[in-house]
């Protein structure tokens, strides 16, 4: 029997790890072992890359390889086998000798002493998340030598048995530092390609007629699809993390980009049931595909699922004709269809990125000084299936009227259709974008701290985060690198954080697990009064 072990995401079985034949996410043991094999090959590749000059091909393979091991991205054994072969060949090419070699066996890392294993896992998962962002920047033509060199160094350290606690803790912080740089590069790529995001109200209803739903994070893929659907009578709707696309002028200019379909990723199997439209997954979070909609789902980029067509790339171009034809064949709904968010709202807003919020900085600062705004909460991160995630809905509902909620990532679907009013001209819920737009939130926090002449930790701001997969691990490392304290994290703490490492995080950063909305709000706002 083939046995797997994986504990990289928040769904890890029993809060410990998925073992045996399949994971909670639907990943089969064979796939998990291929992902481990691919990671071992990548660690071996960077050893060679650290000894000689890697090429642009080495970098692309490394990013694709890491991205393909992220939760809910790639379930396709054939694609993983191809990647393993390509990485091995690249290692051979970079080798000084032509002698055959065996790649690192990742299970060696799982056998290490608890705290070392925990820190190596934290760095590995952070690197996987960071690779996803670096890949999105790469497809927009943006790369950075310092970032590539860090990937090689950090992956190399994972395969080095001499690395101790001190070195690995420093490496974890450096991962946070470099992830900040990657998010900055991606922000630059997104804004220089698609324009500066502007606040926008997005309908949740679906208009009659043929349609395509685009999910995932890759704005470039959405742009290509929009260009190819111009004038074809096919509407395009965003799904999950693609929602912020509506705020970018270069994407919004396409009139067929109509609205947003459904809620967060974990509801897709229910929401896509018998859907009369085509679905395109550009990245995570892709769930095992059910028969009732299997024939209308496509993937592209690093996302893959056995049996689903994956739209490939040739000379920087992608041909989405099969997706468009499928939408035309299915025909869509016969009548406009009214749909709502999880709280019954018919629209959501997005596009409150750094330029918009900082553009209103004078108003914000005056509102804080006058007491009109008492506190900011950054309630963001990932959504997921656990019932405990209802915490975030209740938390937002219970926040006092003189507080503002900044949000990002797919966790916002728990509350982004709520109408909780505004403070003057400022809406009380402001969606800053996708999870990588944590960069925008960091810029805003730093600018506010400058304006108030204090540190970020002294601002009337509390971070209440939800995590699911490895991009959240990368962002958390960035926040810790920036010295941000008192983060509340939920719905549970990562299985890969050992008691020893947790002890360090609590002592250094006072990181804490969410409790109940009532208790946490009382503590946060009570501490302000005290
Ligand atoms: Fe969500 Fe999935 Fe964006 Fe993640 S759709 S969970 S952190 O992939 O990346 O927020
Ligand atoms: Fe389990 Fe998450 Fe790993 Fe899937 S990615 S096997 S749910 S720990």
Short mmCIF file of C-alpha atoms and ligand atoms in Angstrom, two decimals:
data_model
loop_
_atom_site.label_atom_id
_atom_site.label_comp_id
_atom_site.label_asym_id
_atom_site.label_seq_id
_atom_site.Cartn_x
_atom_site.Cartn_y
_atom_site.Cartn_z
CA UNK A 1 0.00 0.00 0.00
CA UNK A 2 1.20 3.52 -0.77
CA UNK A 3 1.24 5.78 2.28
CA UNK A 4 1.51 9.55 2.31
CA UNK A 5 2.21 12.17 4.91
CA UNK A 6 1.25 15.81 4.47
CA UNK A 7 0.54 18.50 7.05
CA UNK A 8 0.97 21.67 5.04
CA UNK A 9 -2.55 23.13 5.22
CA UNK A 10 -5.15 23.97 7.81
CA UNK A 11 -7.28 20.95 6.87
CA UNK A 12 -4.56 18.49 8.02
CA UNK A 13 -6.43 15.45 9.37
CA UNK A 14 -7.09 15.57 13.13
CA UNK A 15 -5.03 18.75 13.29
CA UNK A 16 -1.92 16.58 12.87
CA UNK A 17 -1.50 15.56 9.24
CA UNK A 18 -3.01 13.55 6.41
CA UNK A 19 -1.63 10.04 6.24
CA UNK A 20 -2.61 6.82 4.52
CA UNK A 21 -4.24 6.73 1.10
CA UNK A 22 -5.59 10.27 0.62
CA UNK A 23 -5.67 13.72 2.18
CA UNK A 24 -8.69 15.72 3.32
CA UNK A 25 -8.30 17.92 0.20
CA UNK A 26 -8.75 14.85 -2.02
CA UNK A 27 -5.07 14.51 -2.87
CA UNK A 28 -4.27 10.82 -3.41
CA UNK A 29 -1.22 9.22 -1.77
CA UNK A 30 0.39 8.67 -5.20
CA UNK A 31 0.07 12.41 -5.95
CA UNK A 32 1.38 13.39 -2.51
CA UNK A 33 4.42 11.14 -2.97
CA UNK A 34 5.07 12.64 -6.40
CA UNK A 35 4.91 16.11 -4.84
CA UNK A 36 7.42 14.99 -2.19
CA UNK A 37 9.59 13.55 -4.97
CA UNK A 38 9.38 16.83 -6.89
CA UNK A 39 10.37 18.82 -3.80
CA UNK A 40 13.35 16.49 -3.22
CA UNK A 41 14.40 17.00 -6.85
CA UNK A 42 14.12 20.78 -6.43
CA UNK A 43 16.32 20.73 -3.31
CA UNK A 44 18.85 18.69 -5.26
CA UNK A 45 18.58 21.06 -8.22
CA UNK A 46 19.36 24.14 -6.13
CA UNK A 47 22.48 22.46 -4.74
CA UNK A 48 23.72 22.35 -8.30
CA UNK A 49 22.38 25.85 -8.98
CA UNK A 50 24.30 27.15 -5.95
CA UNK A 51 27.50 25.76 -7.45
CA UNK A 52 27.18 27.15 -10.98
CA UNK A 53 25.14 29.66 -12.94
CA UNK A 54 21.43 28.80 -13.08
CA UNK A 55 19.49 29.97 -16.12
CA UNK A 56 16.06 31.55 -16.59
CA UNK A 57 14.87 27.99 -17.29
CA UNK A 58 16.19 26.85 -13.87
CA UNK A 59 14.25 29.66 -12.22
CA UNK A 60 11.03 28.92 -14.06
CA UNK A 61 11.25 25.22 -13.24
CA UNK A 62 11.88 25.98 -9.59
CA UNK A 63 8.87 28.29 -9.35
CA UNK A 64 6.59 25.96 -11.28
CA UNK A 65 7.75 22.99 -9.24
CA UNK A 66 7.14 24.70 -5.90
CA UNK A 67 3.81 26.13 -7.05
CA UNK A 68 2.63 22.68 -8.22
CA UNK A 69 2.96 21.36 -4.64
CA UNK A 70 0.69 24.01 -3.10
CA UNK A 71 -2.62 22.81 -1.66
CA UNK A 72 -5.43 22.55 -4.24
CA UNK A 73 -3.29 23.44 -7.27
CA UNK A 74 -2.16 20.27 -9.04
CA UNK A 75 -3.73 16.84 -8.62
CA UNK A 76 -2.36 15.43 -11.88
CA UNK A 77 0.27 12.71 -11.49
CA UNK A 78 1.27 12.88 -15.16
CA UNK A 79 2.08 16.61 -14.88
CA UNK A 80 4.04 16.04 -11.67
CA UNK A 81 6.01 13.20 -13.29
CA UNK A 82 6.87 15.48 -16.20
CA UNK A 83 8.04 18.20 -13.82
CA UNK A 84 10.18 15.69 -11.89
CA UNK A 85 11.80 14.60 -15.16
CA UNK A 86 12.45 18.17 -16.25
CA UNK A 87 13.95 19.18 -12.90
CA UNK A 88 16.17 16.09 -12.87
CA UNK A 89 17.38 16.86 -16.41
CA UNK A 90 18.11 20.44 -15.40
CA UNK A 91 20.14 19.15 -12.42
CA UNK A 92 22.09 16.92 -14.80
CA UNK A 93 22.69 19.90 -17.08
CA UNK A 94 24.01 22.00 -14.18
CA UNK A 95 26.17 19.14 -12.85
CA UNK A 96 29.89 19.33 -13.21
CA UNK A 97 29.96 15.55 -13.85
CA UNK A 98 27.63 13.30 -15.79
CA UNK A 99 27.45 10.79 -12.92
CA UNK A 100 23.93 9.62 -12.05
CA UNK A 101 22.57 10.91 -8.71
CA UNK A 102 19.59 10.35 -6.47
CA UNK A 103 17.46 13.28 -5.32
CA UNK A 104 16.93 14.06 -1.64
CA UNK A 105 14.26 11.93 0.02
CA UNK A 106 11.86 14.41 1.65
CA UNK A 107 10.82 11.90 4.29
CA UNK A 108 14.30 12.47 5.80
CA UNK A 109 13.01 15.91 6.85
CA UNK A 110 9.94 14.43 8.54
CA UNK A 111 12.26 12.28 10.71
CA UNK A 112 14.26 15.22 12.11
CA UNK A 113 13.95 16.37 15.76
CA UNK A 114 10.57 18.03 16.30
CA UNK A 115 11.59 21.70 16.36
CA UNK A 116 14.00 21.38 13.43
CA UNK A 117 11.38 19.56 11.39
CA UNK A 118 8.86 22.26 12.32
CA UNK A 119 11.13 25.12 11.24
CA UNK A 120 12.15 23.39 8.02
CA UNK A 121 8.45 22.82 7.26
CA UNK A 122 7.65 26.46 8.02
CA UNK A 123 10.36 27.61 5.61
CA UNK A 124 9.40 25.06 2.92
CA UNK A 125 5.71 25.97 3.04
CA UNK A 126 6.55 29.69 3.12
CA UNK A 127 8.73 29.16 0.02
CA UNK A 128 5.89 27.35 -1.73
CA UNK A 129 3.55 30.29 -1.10
CA UNK A 130 6.19 32.79 -2.13
CA UNK A 131 6.83 30.82 -5.33
CA UNK A 132 3.17 31.23 -6.30
CA UNK A 133 3.50 35.03 -6.06
CA UNK A 134 6.88 34.98 -7.84
CA UNK A 135 5.31 32.90 -10.62
CA UNK A 136 2.49 35.46 -11.08
CA UNK A 137 5.12 38.22 -11.28
CA UNK A 138 7.17 36.12 -13.74
CA UNK A 139 4.26 35.76 -16.17
CA UNK A 140 3.98 39.56 -16.11
CA UNK A 141 7.67 39.74 -17.08
CA UNK A 142 9.01 40.65 -13.63
CA UNK A 143 11.89 38.73 -12.05
CA UNK A 144 14.52 39.63 -9.50
CA UNK A 145 17.99 38.18 -8.98
CA UNK A 146 17.98 38.64 -5.20
CA UNK A 147 14.70 36.73 -4.95
CA UNK A 148 15.96 33.86 -7.15
CA UNK A 149 19.20 33.64 -5.18
CA UNK A 150 17.22 33.42 -1.95
CA UNK A 151 15.07 30.57 -3.27
CA UNK A 152 18.24 28.64 -4.10
CA UNK A 153 19.80 29.39 -0.72
CA UNK A 154 16.72 28.58 1.36
CA UNK A 155 15.81 25.38 -0.49
CA UNK A 156 19.45 24.32 -0.19
CA UNK A 157 19.32 24.88 3.58
CA UNK A 158 16.35 22.51 3.84
CA UNK A 159 18.56 19.71 2.54
CA UNK A 160 21.45 20.62 4.84
CA UNK A 161 21.53 18.42 7.97
CA UNK A 162 23.82 20.90 9.76
CA UNK A 163 21.13 23.62 10.01
CA UNK A 164 20.20 24.25 13.67
CA UNK A 165 17.40 26.18 15.40
CA UNK A 166 19.13 29.53 15.26
CA UNK A 167 19.96 29.36 11.55
CA UNK A 168 16.49 28.11 10.67
CA UNK A 169 14.72 30.81 12.70
CA UNK A 170 16.82 33.42 10.90
CA UNK A 171 15.97 31.73 7.58
CA UNK A 172 12.24 31.84 8.41
CA UNK A 173 12.48 35.61 9.03
CA UNK A 174 14.47 36.06 5.83
CA UNK A 175 11.72 34.17 3.97
CA UNK A 176 9.29 36.77 5.32
CA UNK A 177 11.59 39.57 4.16
CA UNK A 178 11.95 38.20 0.64
CA UNK A 179 8.23 37.42 0.40
CA UNK A 180 7.58 41.12 1.06
CA UNK A 181 9.84 41.89 -1.89
CA UNK A 182 7.99 39.38 -4.07
CA UNK A 183 4.60 40.86 -3.13
CA UNK A 184 6.00 44.31 -3.98
CA UNK A 185 7.15 43.01 -7.39
CA UNK A 186 3.76 41.46 -8.04
CA UNK A 187 2.01 44.67 -7.00
CA UNK A 188 4.24 46.52 -9.46
CA UNK A 189 3.46 43.96 -12.17
CA UNK A 190 -0.29 44.11 -11.56
CA UNK A 191 -0.57 47.90 -11.37
CA UNK A 192 1.77 48.58 -14.30
CA UNK A 193 -0.10 46.07 -16.50
CA UNK A 194 -3.71 46.47 -15.42
CA UNK A 195 -3.73 50.00 -13.90
CA UNK A 196 -4.38 51.26 -10.39
CA UNK A 197 -7.34 49.51 -8.70
CA UNK A 198 -10.38 51.70 -8.10
CA UNK A 199 -13.26 50.92 -5.73
CA UNK A 200 -16.12 49.22 -7.50
CA UNK A 201 -19.43 47.57 -6.63
CA UNK A 202 -19.73 44.11 -8.16
CA UNK A 203 -23.08 42.37 -8.72
CA UNK A 204 -23.47 38.76 -7.60
CA UNK A 205 -26.24 37.98 -10.08
CA UNK A 206 -25.69 36.11 -13.34
CA UNK A 207 -27.06 37.56 -16.57
CA UNK A 208 -28.77 35.26 -19.04
CA UNK A 209 -26.75 33.85 -21.92
CA UNK A 210 -23.46 31.98 -22.32
CA UNK A 211 -20.86 32.58 -19.60
CA UNK A 212 -17.45 31.62 -18.31
CA UNK A 213 -16.43 31.65 -14.66
CA UNK A 214 -12.77 32.40 -13.97
CA UNK A 215 -11.26 31.31 -10.67
CA UNK A 216 -7.80 31.53 -9.11
CA UNK A 217 -5.36 34.41 -8.87
CA UNK A 218 -3.84 34.84 -12.34
CA UNK A 219 -4.95 38.24 -13.70
CA UNK A 220 -2.92 37.74 -16.89
CA UNK A 221 -4.98 34.66 -17.77
CA UNK A 222 -8.17 36.62 -17.18
CA UNK A 223 -6.91 39.41 -19.44
CA UNK A 224 -6.15 36.94 -22.25
CA UNK A 225 -9.59 35.40 -21.89
CA UNK A 226 -11.26 38.82 -21.93
CA UNK A 227 -9.40 39.76 -25.10
CA UNK A 228 -10.55 36.52 -26.71
CA UNK A 229 -14.19 36.87 -25.63
CA UNK A 230 -14.54 40.47 -26.88
CA UNK A 231 -17.62 40.62 -29.13
CA UNK A 232 -18.34 36.88 -28.86
CA UNK A 233 -21.56 37.14 -26.83
CA UNK A 234 -20.03 35.31 -23.87
CA UNK A 235 -20.10 36.93 -20.44
CA UNK A 236 -17.28 36.48 -17.95
CA UNK A 237 -17.73 36.24 -14.18
CA UNK A 238 -15.03 36.15 -11.55
CA UNK A 239 -15.00 33.53 -8.80
CA UNK A 240 -13.34 33.56 -5.37
CA UNK A 241 -9.89 35.25 -5.47
CA UNK A 242 -10.51 36.65 -8.97
CA UNK A 243 -13.06 39.16 -7.60
CA UNK A 244 -10.55 42.06 -7.23
CA UNK A 245 -10.01 41.92 -11.03
CA UNK A 246 -13.09 44.17 -11.39
CA UNK A 247 -11.13 47.03 -9.83
CA UNK A 248 -8.35 47.10 -12.47
CA UNK A 249 -9.16 49.55 -15.30
CA UNK A 250 -7.49 47.45 -18.02
CA UNK A 251 -9.66 44.45 -17.11
CA UNK A 252 -12.84 46.36 -16.30
CA UNK A 253 -12.82 48.03 -19.72
CA UNK A 254 -14.14 44.77 -21.23
CA UNK A 255 -17.94 45.09 -20.99
CA UNK A 256 -18.46 41.30 -20.86
CA UNK A 257 -16.73 41.20 -17.44
CA UNK A 258 -20.05 41.30 -15.64
CA UNK A 259 -19.90 40.29 -12.01
CA UNK A 260 -18.86 37.69 -9.48
CA UNK A 261 -20.17 34.16 -9.24
CA UNK A 262 -20.65 32.38 -5.92
CA UNK A 263 -18.65 32.59 -2.73
CA UNK A 264 -15.30 31.20 -1.57
CA UNK A 265 -13.49 28.14 -2.95
CA UNK A 266 -14.76 25.53 -0.49
CA UNK A 267 -18.33 25.95 -1.79
CA UNK A 268 -17.44 25.23 -5.44
CA UNK A 269 -18.64 21.61 -5.56
CA UNK A 270 -22.10 22.75 -4.48
CA UNK A 271 -22.15 26.00 -6.48
CA UNK A 272 -20.93 24.46 -9.76
CA UNK A 273 -23.46 21.57 -9.64
CA UNK A 274 -24.97 21.30 -13.17
CA UNK A 275 -23.86 24.83 -14.01
CA UNK A 276 -24.75 25.83 -17.62
CA UNK A 277 -21.43 27.64 -18.12
CA UNK A 278 -17.72 26.89 -18.50
CA UNK A 279 -15.26 27.22 -15.60
CA UNK A 280 -11.57 28.10 -15.89
CA UNK A 281 -9.20 27.53 -12.94
CA UNK A 282 -6.03 29.57 -13.25
CA UNK A 283 -4.61 28.51 -9.84
CA UNK A 284 -5.84 27.26 -6.46
CA UNK A 285 -8.17 26.56 -4.88
CA UNK A 286 -9.30 23.70 -7.12
CA UNK A 287 -11.29 20.92 -5.43
CA UNK A 288 -11.89 17.37 -6.71
CA UNK A 289 -14.25 17.79 -9.64
CA UNK A 290 -17.71 16.23 -9.48
CA UNK A 291 -19.35 14.45 -12.42
CA UNK A 292 -22.20 16.97 -12.64
CA UNK A 293 -19.82 19.64 -13.98
CA UNK A 294 -16.63 17.72 -14.92
CA UNK A 295 -17.17 18.18 -18.69
CA UNK A 296 -17.13 21.99 -18.41
CA UNK A 297 -14.07 22.67 -16.26
CA UNK A 298 -10.71 23.73 -17.71
CA UNK A 299 -7.41 24.54 -16.06
CA UNK A 300 -4.42 26.57 -17.19
CA UNK A 301 -0.94 27.42 -15.93
CA UNK A 302 0.19 25.29 -13.00
CA UNK A 303 -3.34 24.18 -12.07
CA UNK A 304 -4.15 20.64 -13.21
CA UNK A 305 -6.56 17.80 -12.48
CA UNK A 306 -6.59 14.33 -14.08
CA UNK A 307 -8.84 14.20 -17.12
CA UNK A 308 -9.47 17.96 -17.32
CA UNK A 309 -8.19 19.86 -20.36
CA UNK A 310 -5.34 22.23 -19.43
CA UNK A 311 -4.97 25.24 -21.75
CA UNK A 312 -1.26 25.40 -22.57
CA UNK A 313 0.96 28.28 -23.56
CA UNK A 314 2.86 28.73 -26.79
CA UNK A 315 5.15 31.71 -27.44
CA UNK A 316 3.54 33.58 -24.54
CA UNK A 317 0.05 33.04 -25.97
CA UNK A 318 -2.87 30.92 -24.80
CA UNK A 319 -5.80 29.86 -26.92
CA UNK A 320 -9.00 29.75 -24.86
CA UNK A 321 -11.20 28.72 -27.81
CA UNK A 322 -12.20 25.38 -26.17
CA UNK A 323 -13.44 27.26 -23.07
CA UNK A 324 -15.36 29.80 -25.17
CA UNK A 325 -16.90 27.07 -27.34
CA UNK A 326 -17.97 25.13 -24.24
CA UNK A 327 -19.70 28.25 -22.87
CA UNK A 328 -21.50 28.78 -26.20
CA UNK A 329 -22.52 25.10 -26.33
CA UNK A 330 -23.94 25.20 -22.77
CA UNK A 331 -25.79 28.44 -23.49
CA UNK A 332 -26.03 29.75 -19.92
CA UNK A 333 -29.23 30.54 -18.02
CA UNK A 334 -32.39 31.40 -20.01
CA UNK A 335 -33.20 34.28 -17.63
CA UNK A 336 -31.14 36.60 -15.45
CA UNK A 337 -30.49 34.81 -12.17
CA UNK A 338 -30.47 36.61 -8.86
CA UNK A 339 -27.78 35.28 -6.57
CA UNK A 340 -26.52 36.39 -3.17
CA UNK A 341 -23.54 36.16 -0.87
CA UNK A 342 -23.62 34.00 2.27
CA UNK A 343 -25.41 36.71 4.26
CA UNK A 344 -27.99 37.43 1.56
CA UNK A 345 -26.32 40.53 0.06
CA UNK A 346 -26.74 41.08 -3.69
CA UNK A 347 -23.49 42.97 -4.32
CA UNK A 348 -19.97 43.18 -2.94
CA UNK A 349 -17.31 45.88 -3.21
CA UNK A 350 -13.59 45.65 -3.90
CA UNK A 351 -10.66 47.80 -5.07
CA UNK A 352 -9.68 49.61 -1.85
CA UNK A 353 -6.01 49.10 -2.55
CA UNK A 354 -3.22 51.25 -1.14
CA UNK A 355 -3.60 54.21 -3.55
CA UNK A 356 -7.28 54.64 -2.71
CA UNK A 357 -6.83 54.30 1.05
CA UNK A 358 -3.72 56.48 1.11
CA UNK A 359 -5.49 58.96 -1.18
CA UNK A 360 -7.99 59.37 1.65
CA UNK A 361 -5.22 59.48 4.28
CA UNK A 362 -6.05 63.02 5.45
CA UNK A 363 -9.70 62.06 6.00
CA UNK A 364 -8.66 58.85 7.77
CA UNK A 365 -6.15 60.61 10.04
CA UNK A 366 -8.65 63.37 10.89
CA UNK A 367 -11.32 60.74 11.66
CA UNK A 368 -8.94 58.90 14.01
CA UNK A 369 -7.92 62.14 15.73
CA UNK A 370 -11.54 63.26 16.20
CA UNK A 371 -12.52 59.81 17.53
CA UNK A 372 -14.88 59.11 14.59
CA UNK A 373 -12.74 56.04 13.89
CA UNK A 374 -11.79 54.22 17.08
CA UNK A 375 -10.04 51.20 15.63
CA UNK A 376 -9.06 49.35 12.44
CA UNK A 377 -9.27 45.60 12.07
CA UNK A 378 -7.55 43.72 9.28
CA UNK A 379 -9.82 40.69 9.03
CA UNK A 380 -8.45 38.68 6.16
CA UNK A 381 -6.75 35.62 4.79
CA UNK A 382 -8.20 32.39 3.50
CA UNK A 383 -11.62 30.85 3.74
CA UNK A 384 -12.13 27.14 4.28
CA UNK A 385 -14.65 24.48 5.13
CA UNK A 386 -14.45 24.36 8.94
CA UNK A 387 -17.51 25.44 10.89
CA UNK A 388 -15.28 27.50 13.24
CA UNK A 389 -14.71 29.97 10.40
CA UNK A 390 -18.09 31.44 11.20
CA UNK A 391 -16.07 33.33 13.83
CA UNK A 392 -15.02 35.84 11.17
CA UNK A 393 -18.63 36.60 10.14
CA UNK A 394 -19.67 37.08 13.74
CA UNK A 395 -16.57 39.10 14.54
CA UNK A 396 -17.29 41.60 11.75
CA UNK A 397 -21.00 41.76 12.63
CA UNK A 398 -20.12 42.58 16.24
CA UNK A 399 -17.51 45.26 15.56
CA UNK A 400 -18.66 48.65 16.90
CA UNK A 401 -19.88 51.28 14.41
CA UNK A 402 -16.83 53.47 14.96
CA UNK A 403 -14.44 50.82 13.63
CA UNK A 404 -13.25 50.01 10.11
CA UNK A 405 -12.64 46.54 8.62
CA UNK A 406 -9.87 46.18 6.05
CA UNK A 407 -9.91 42.81 4.31
CA UNK A 408 -8.17 40.72 1.65
CA UNK A 409 -7.95 37.14 0.43
CA UNK A 410 -10.89 34.77 0.07
CA UNK A 411 -11.72 34.88 3.81
CA UNK A 412 -13.73 38.04 3.06
CA UNK A 413 -16.59 36.00 1.57
CA UNK A 414 -17.67 35.32 5.16
CA UNK A 415 -18.80 38.96 5.45
CA UNK A 416 -18.22 41.00 2.27
CA UNK A 417 -21.90 41.06 1.34
CA UNK A 418 -22.90 42.56 4.70
CA UNK A 419 -24.02 46.16 4.77
CA UNK A 420 -22.45 47.48 7.97
CA UNK A 421 -22.58 51.12 6.91
CA UNK A 422 -19.93 53.79 6.58
CA UNK A 423 -18.08 56.41 8.59
CA UNK A 424 -18.46 59.67 6.68
CA UNK A 425 -17.45 58.84 3.12
CA UNK A 426 -15.52 55.74 4.13
CA UNK A 427 -17.29 52.38 3.90
CA UNK A 428 -16.76 50.32 7.04
CA UNK A 429 -15.65 47.27 5.00
CA UNK A 430 -12.83 47.91 2.54
CA UNK A 431 -11.59 45.02 0.40
CA UNK A 432 -7.94 45.58 -0.52
CA UNK A 433 -7.78 42.66 -2.97
CA UNK A 434 -6.28 39.19 -3.23
CA UNK A 435 -4.15 37.60 -0.50
CA UNK A 436 -0.96 39.01 -2.07
CA UNK A 437 -2.45 42.48 -1.66
CA UNK A 438 -1.37 42.10 1.96
CA UNK A 439 1.34 44.29 0.44
CA UNK A 440 -1.22 47.11 0.13
CA UNK A 441 -2.28 46.63 3.75
CA UNK A 442 1.34 46.76 4.90
CA UNK A 443 1.95 49.98 2.94
CA UNK A 444 -1.14 51.57 4.48
CA UNK A 445 -0.14 50.49 8.02
CA UNK A 446 3.38 51.88 7.58
CA UNK A 447 2.05 55.19 6.18
CA UNK A 448 -0.41 55.53 9.10
CA UNK A 449 2.36 54.76 11.60
CA UNK A 450 4.48 57.49 9.97
CA UNK A 451 1.60 59.97 10.11
CA UNK A 452 0.96 59.24 13.78
CA UNK A 453 4.69 59.13 14.51
CA UNK A 454 4.49 55.72 16.14
CA UNK A 455 5.31 52.09 15.33
CA UNK A 456 2.83 49.82 13.53
CA UNK A 457 2.26 47.95 16.82
CA UNK A 458 1.14 51.21 18.47
CA UNK A 459 -1.51 51.94 15.81
CA UNK A 460 -5.20 51.43 16.61
CA UNK A 461 -5.02 48.35 14.36
CA UNK A 462 -5.50 44.64 15.11
CA UNK A 463 -4.85 41.80 12.69
CA UNK A 464 -7.41 39.00 12.87
CA UNK A 465 -6.27 36.50 10.27
CA UNK A 466 -7.58 33.25 8.86
CA UNK A 467 -5.19 30.81 7.22
CA UNK A 468 -5.60 27.79 4.98
CA UNK A 469 -2.71 27.18 2.64
CA UNK A 470 0.94 28.03 2.12
CA UNK A 471 0.59 31.59 0.79
CA UNK A 472 -0.84 32.44 4.18
CA UNK A 473 2.31 30.94 5.75
CA UNK A 474 4.46 33.21 3.54
CA UNK A 475 2.43 36.30 4.49
CA UNK A 476 2.56 35.43 8.17
CA UNK A 477 6.36 35.21 7.95
CA UNK A 478 6.38 38.66 6.30
CA UNK A 479 4.29 40.14 9.12
CA UNK A 480 6.62 38.58 11.70
CA UNK A 481 9.67 39.83 9.82
CA UNK A 482 8.15 43.34 10.05
CA UNK A 483 7.88 42.85 13.83
CA UNK A 484 4.08 42.94 13.91
CA UNK A 485 2.78 41.66 17.24
CA UNK A 486 -0.51 40.49 18.76
CA UNK A 487 -1.80 38.79 15.58
CA UNK A 488 -4.88 36.65 16.18
CA UNK A 489 -4.81 33.57 13.98
CA UNK A 490 -7.44 30.94 13.27
CA UNK A 491 -9.38 28.85 12.93
CA UNK A 492 -6.63 26.58 14.29
CA UNK A 493 -2.86 26.82 14.57
CA UNK A 494 -0.73 25.05 11.93
CA UNK A 495 -0.06 21.36 12.60
CA UNK A 496 3.55 21.88 11.53
CA UNK A 497 4.27 24.38 14.30
CA UNK A 498 5.80 22.38 17.17
CA UNK A 499 5.24 23.37 20.82
CA UNK A 500 8.84 24.65 20.93
CA UNK A 501 8.43 26.87 17.86
CA UNK A 502 5.02 28.06 19.06
CA UNK A 503 6.56 29.02 22.38
CA UNK A 504 9.09 31.17 20.49
CA UNK A 505 6.35 32.81 18.38
CA UNK A 506 4.28 33.59 21.45
CA UNK A 507 7.22 35.02 23.40
CA UNK A 508 8.58 37.10 20.52
CA UNK A 509 5.37 38.18 18.81
CA UNK A 510 2.54 37.42 21.20
CA UNK A 511 0.79 35.55 18.38
CA UNK A 512 -2.47 34.05 19.64
CA UNK A 513 -5.29 31.81 18.49
CA UNK A 514 -8.74 33.30 17.98
CA UNK A 515 -11.20 32.50 20.78
CA UNK A 516 -14.76 33.86 20.48
CA UNK A 517 -15.71 37.12 18.75
CA UNK A 518 -17.16 38.45 22.01
CA UNK A 519 -14.06 37.67 24.07
CA UNK A 520 -11.56 38.83 21.44
CA UNK A 521 -13.40 42.09 20.75
CA UNK A 522 -13.73 42.80 24.47
CA UNK A 523 -10.03 42.15 24.94
CA UNK A 524 -8.91 44.25 21.97
CA UNK A 525 -11.18 47.21 22.64
CA UNK A 526 -10.81 46.88 26.42
CA UNK A 527 -7.04 47.04 26.09
CA UNK A 528 -7.52 50.29 24.17
CA UNK A 529 -9.54 51.79 26.98
CA UNK A 530 -7.11 50.50 29.59
FE1 LIG B 1 -7.92 31.73 -0.88
FE2 LIG B 1 -7.18 29.42 -1.98
FE3 LIG B 1 -5.73 33.61 -1.98
FE4 LIG B 1 -5.25 30.88 -0.92
S1 LIG B 1 -8.52 30.89 -2.88
S2 LIG B 1 -7.05 30.04 0.03
S3 LIG B 1 -4.20 31.87 0.72
O1 LIG B 1 -5.51 29.88 -2.48
O2 LIG B 1 -4.51 32.22 -2.02
O3 LIG B 1 -6.97 33.45 -0.46
FE1 LIG B 2 -4.04 17.14 3.99
FE2 LIG B 2 -3.84 19.74 3.46
FE3 LIG B 2 -1.91 18.09 2.73
FE4 LIG B 2 -4.29 18.05 1.48
S1 LIG B 2 -2.74 19.71 1.48
S2 LIG B 2 -3.11 16.29 2.13
S3 LIG B 2 -5.66 18.46 3.23
S4 LIG B 2 -2.53 18.58 4.84
#
